[in-house]
Amino acid sequence: MANVKLAAVRGMNDLLPAQSPLWEWFEARVADWVRSYGYQQIRTPILEHTDLFVRGIGEVTDIVEKEMYSFEDRSNQERLTLRPEFTAGTVRAAIEHSLTYDGPKRVWSMGPLFRHERPQRGRFRQFHQVNVEALGFAGPDIDAEQIVMLARLWKILGITSARLEINCLGQGDERARHRAELVTYFDRHQDALDADSTRRLATNPLRILDSKNPAMAQLLGAAPQITTYLGDASRRHFDGLQELLAAARVEFKINPRLVRGLDYYNLTVFEWITDELGAQGTLCGGGRYDPLIERLGGKPTPGVGFGMGIERVIECLTQSGQVDTAARTDVYVIHQGGATATSAFLTAERLRDAGLDVICHAGEASMKSQMKRADASGAEFAVIIGESELASESAAVKPLRVLPSGTRAEQRIVPLQNLADTLVDALDGAEVEPEQ
Ligand code: ATP
Ligand code: MG
């Protein structure tokens, strides 16, 4: 055992310090963005009863058939599952705590999900989503709001490649008629179906439309389209959505083959897609699931929401290279060991009292190597406490930022009692315009 090299589980990634500034930047933008639309955060457990997902997602879906991490609890033999998506847990919590008792609710979540898929670019076994759900709203205005909201996020993030596809899946009876026609159509063309699709013909024929197999493109292109079967109410909902999107000048394409393979999805479905990420180009998928809440034991309540793959959005941001992700701190404190180390330690605490971000050098090292670390830390200033500074109860303040002239401002000696004020003032000034 001792010689076995430990490694992360396949398909599960470590987020290392060099990458975390980009994630933190993204998460901060997201928190502001959801707030600007009145969404409140909900945090549900990562583990739920397996049955929640079987009932919530549906037995004949890829997720439930083959992607869930499920196991038996040690003590009471309950079947538990690491959540593969957010909607089921969010709806369970909403029912359990009567969240929509006093009116509709807008809620959002962010965190890890788990699916046992084949790991590849943009597809992992632990991945992360931003998830947004609106519970208790029936009209197309909220569908439009969520889509427009995403268009705004792409602007905030500087992502220009995201394009929108929408479709309308209608209601149960309309879907049933479409489904029957689909089955007849595919039955007639069985020889053109691949193995996956032949299996789905018996279980979930709608999912065949989702196939990415180019050999089936022509067959799928000529298949019966749900749009033909929509009744007046569904059509009005779909028209209402399109009118609002057009009024908000959000471009979209109607993709009649855009489906979600889950029975309870109805009316609006949408995806935001980019061509910058290769095969896994869907940044975000969502839609309406009006039948779900009742199906999970709640009072009939409409719902609409979406999940956004954070790794894929982060990859877009990395490719664009526009986000500044350099390490940053205000001050790096350097000392000569012994009594100067104690003084440096306490000086750093005083500076943090004043609200500054401070790294104090820990351990022993030459002044030269400490100065190198100060430079690498991204600090604006090095504060140096050597023997002579300690004796005069002062510190040397050395600006680290390179001025446009290619030089750095002069080092100066500051009494310890003025140090925090001096640095706070200097940092305020530094934000505006560096001295020439
Ligand atoms: P796909 O067709 O890519 O498998 P999906 O229909 O399974 O997507 P959803 O369940 O709708 O995806 O999840 C919403 C988003 O979460 C996706 O659009 C994608 O950005 C992201 N996502 C889904 N599965 C993964 C995964 N295994 N790894 C990374 N991101 C994922
Ligand atoms: Mg999938």
mmCIF file with all atom_site columns, C-alpha atoms and ligand atoms in Angstrom, residues 62-63 67 115 117 123 207, ligand 2:
data_model
loop_
_atom_site.group_PDB
_atom_site.id
_atom_site.type_symbol
_atom_site.label_atom_id
_atom_site.label_alt_id
_atom_site.label_comp_id
_atom_site.label_asym_id
_atom_site.label_entity_id
_atom_site.label_seq_id
_atom_site.pdbx_PDB_ins_code
_atom_site.Cartn_x
_atom_site.Cartn_y
_atom_site.Cartn_z
_atom_site.occupancy
_atom_site.B_iso_or_equiv
_atom_site.pdbx_formal_charge
_atom_site.auth_seq_id
_atom_site.auth_comp_id
_atom_site.auth_asym_id
_atom_site.auth_atom_id
_atom_site.pdbx_PDB_model_num
ATOM   1 C  CA . ASP A 1 62  ? -28.938 8.681  -19.405 1.00 0.00 ? 62  ASP A CA 1
ATOM   2 C  CA . ILE A 1 63  ? -28.433 10.151 -15.960 1.00 0.00 ? 63  ILE A CA 1
ATOM   3 C  CA . GLU A 1 67  ? -24.504 8.084  -14.706 1.00 0.00 ? 67  GLU A CA 1
ATOM   4 C  CA . ARG A 1 115 ? -22.120 12.034 -13.190 1.00 0.00 ? 115 ARG A CA 1
ATOM   5 C  CA . GLU A 1 117 ? -19.663 9.813  -17.812 1.00 0.00 ? 117 GLU A CA 1
ATOM   6 C  CA . ARG A 1 123 ? -17.056 16.668 -19.615 1.00 0.00 ? 123 ARG A CA 1
ATOM   7 C  CA . ARG A 1 207 ? -34.194 11.415 -27.129 1.00 0.00 ? 207 ARG A CA 1
HETATM 8 MG MG . MG  B 2 .   ? -25.392 14.665 -20.364 1.00 0.00 ? 2   MG  B MG 1
#
